[in-house]
């Protein structure tokens, strides 16, 4: 077993330094399991990267050889660009010396960063000091404007842990083919044109986690309207390579995707809150050509029948995360 596999736990809450709203860390065992039953993955692409915990978890576990990330949000994309660059040390130092005060929060919230390093720092600062990690205009500071709560603005900013995780991740930069700030459609084109993918586009594995159908405007700075969700579905039909899609489990998503032979519903509970009363949906839909293929080839096995709700706990009981890591890394080149 390689050192990176030993170190990796899919359950580690610090897989990503970002506490991303709607983050999909809990899907990692399921996705790792699908990959382990399919072919090796030279490139795993996440065009709606957000906190990128799925890509990072799979990369560290040796389940995929390389990753590529993109996100339309300038703060988020700048964060990942910097982490996987020579400037990661500078960012880690900025995190170590950050002043976590309400005045600073207000100043950074208003700022319009013009450089990547500034945007990267503002991203992690606001993500770790704002309510539920939300970066959009509506989110206030943890502890409120009066800081009278038992949780204060600095309670999620463990600077040593964050800085060391940034440095640890930066060591993986040679396995990060690109990080871009762009619309997902541009990422489709970029992957097609990347020299790395020539002659092996069919081996690329895409992981799509688009903004939710519902309530996304309360969580993200970029979202889809109805046309955006429809357009994405149309473009997905023409994707080259394998793909996994996750969406919030709501009627519109089921309407769009439940007819797909790779459709499954997954039990998942989120920690992110919209506000003190409203909770995000606790189930997710997952659609994948790999699930469809496994159903065709092997019958059901561990893959639930169409429409059945899949318990992630069941998956972890069947195959522990370390065992999955081993299986992936044994097969990795
Ligand atoms: C559901 S979140 C992704 C969460 C991520 N999978 C995680 O585990 O943290 C959706 C992301 O899509 C990004 N986004 C929204 N519209 C986009 C677009 N047109 N192209 C690329 N990214 C977009 C948002 O900025 C947000 O980060």
Short mmCIF file of C-alpha atoms in Angstrom, two decimals, residues 21 51 77 166 194 203 230 241 249 255 289 294 296-297 301 307 321 326:
data_model
loop_
_atom_site.label_atom_id
_atom_site.label_comp_id
_atom_site.label_asym_id
_atom_site.label_seq_id
_atom_site.Cartn_x
_atom_site.Cartn_y
_atom_site.Cartn_z
CA UNK A 21 -22.03 24.14 0.87
CA UNK A 51 -14.71 22.31 -2.57
CA UNK A 77 -11.04 28.74 -9.06
CA UNK A 166 -2.76 23.56 1.68
CA UNK A 194 -5.64 18.94 -24.12
CA UNK A 203 -10.94 7.01 -20.71
CA UNK A 230 -31.96 21.85 -19.63
CA UNK A 241 -15.69 9.52 -21.98
CA UNK A 249 -33.12 14.78 -5.32
CA UNK A 255 -38.12 14.17 -14.25
CA UNK A 289 -22.97 5.52 -17.60
CA UNK A 294 -22.66 -2.52 -14.56
CA UNK A 296 -26.14 -4.47 -18.10
CA UNK A 297 -23.08 -6.64 -17.45
CA UNK A 301 -25.03 -7.00 -7.37
CA UNK A 307 -35.15 4.00 -8.59
CA UNK A 321 -12.79 3.01 2.50
CA UNK A 326 -6.19 -0.50 -1.85
#
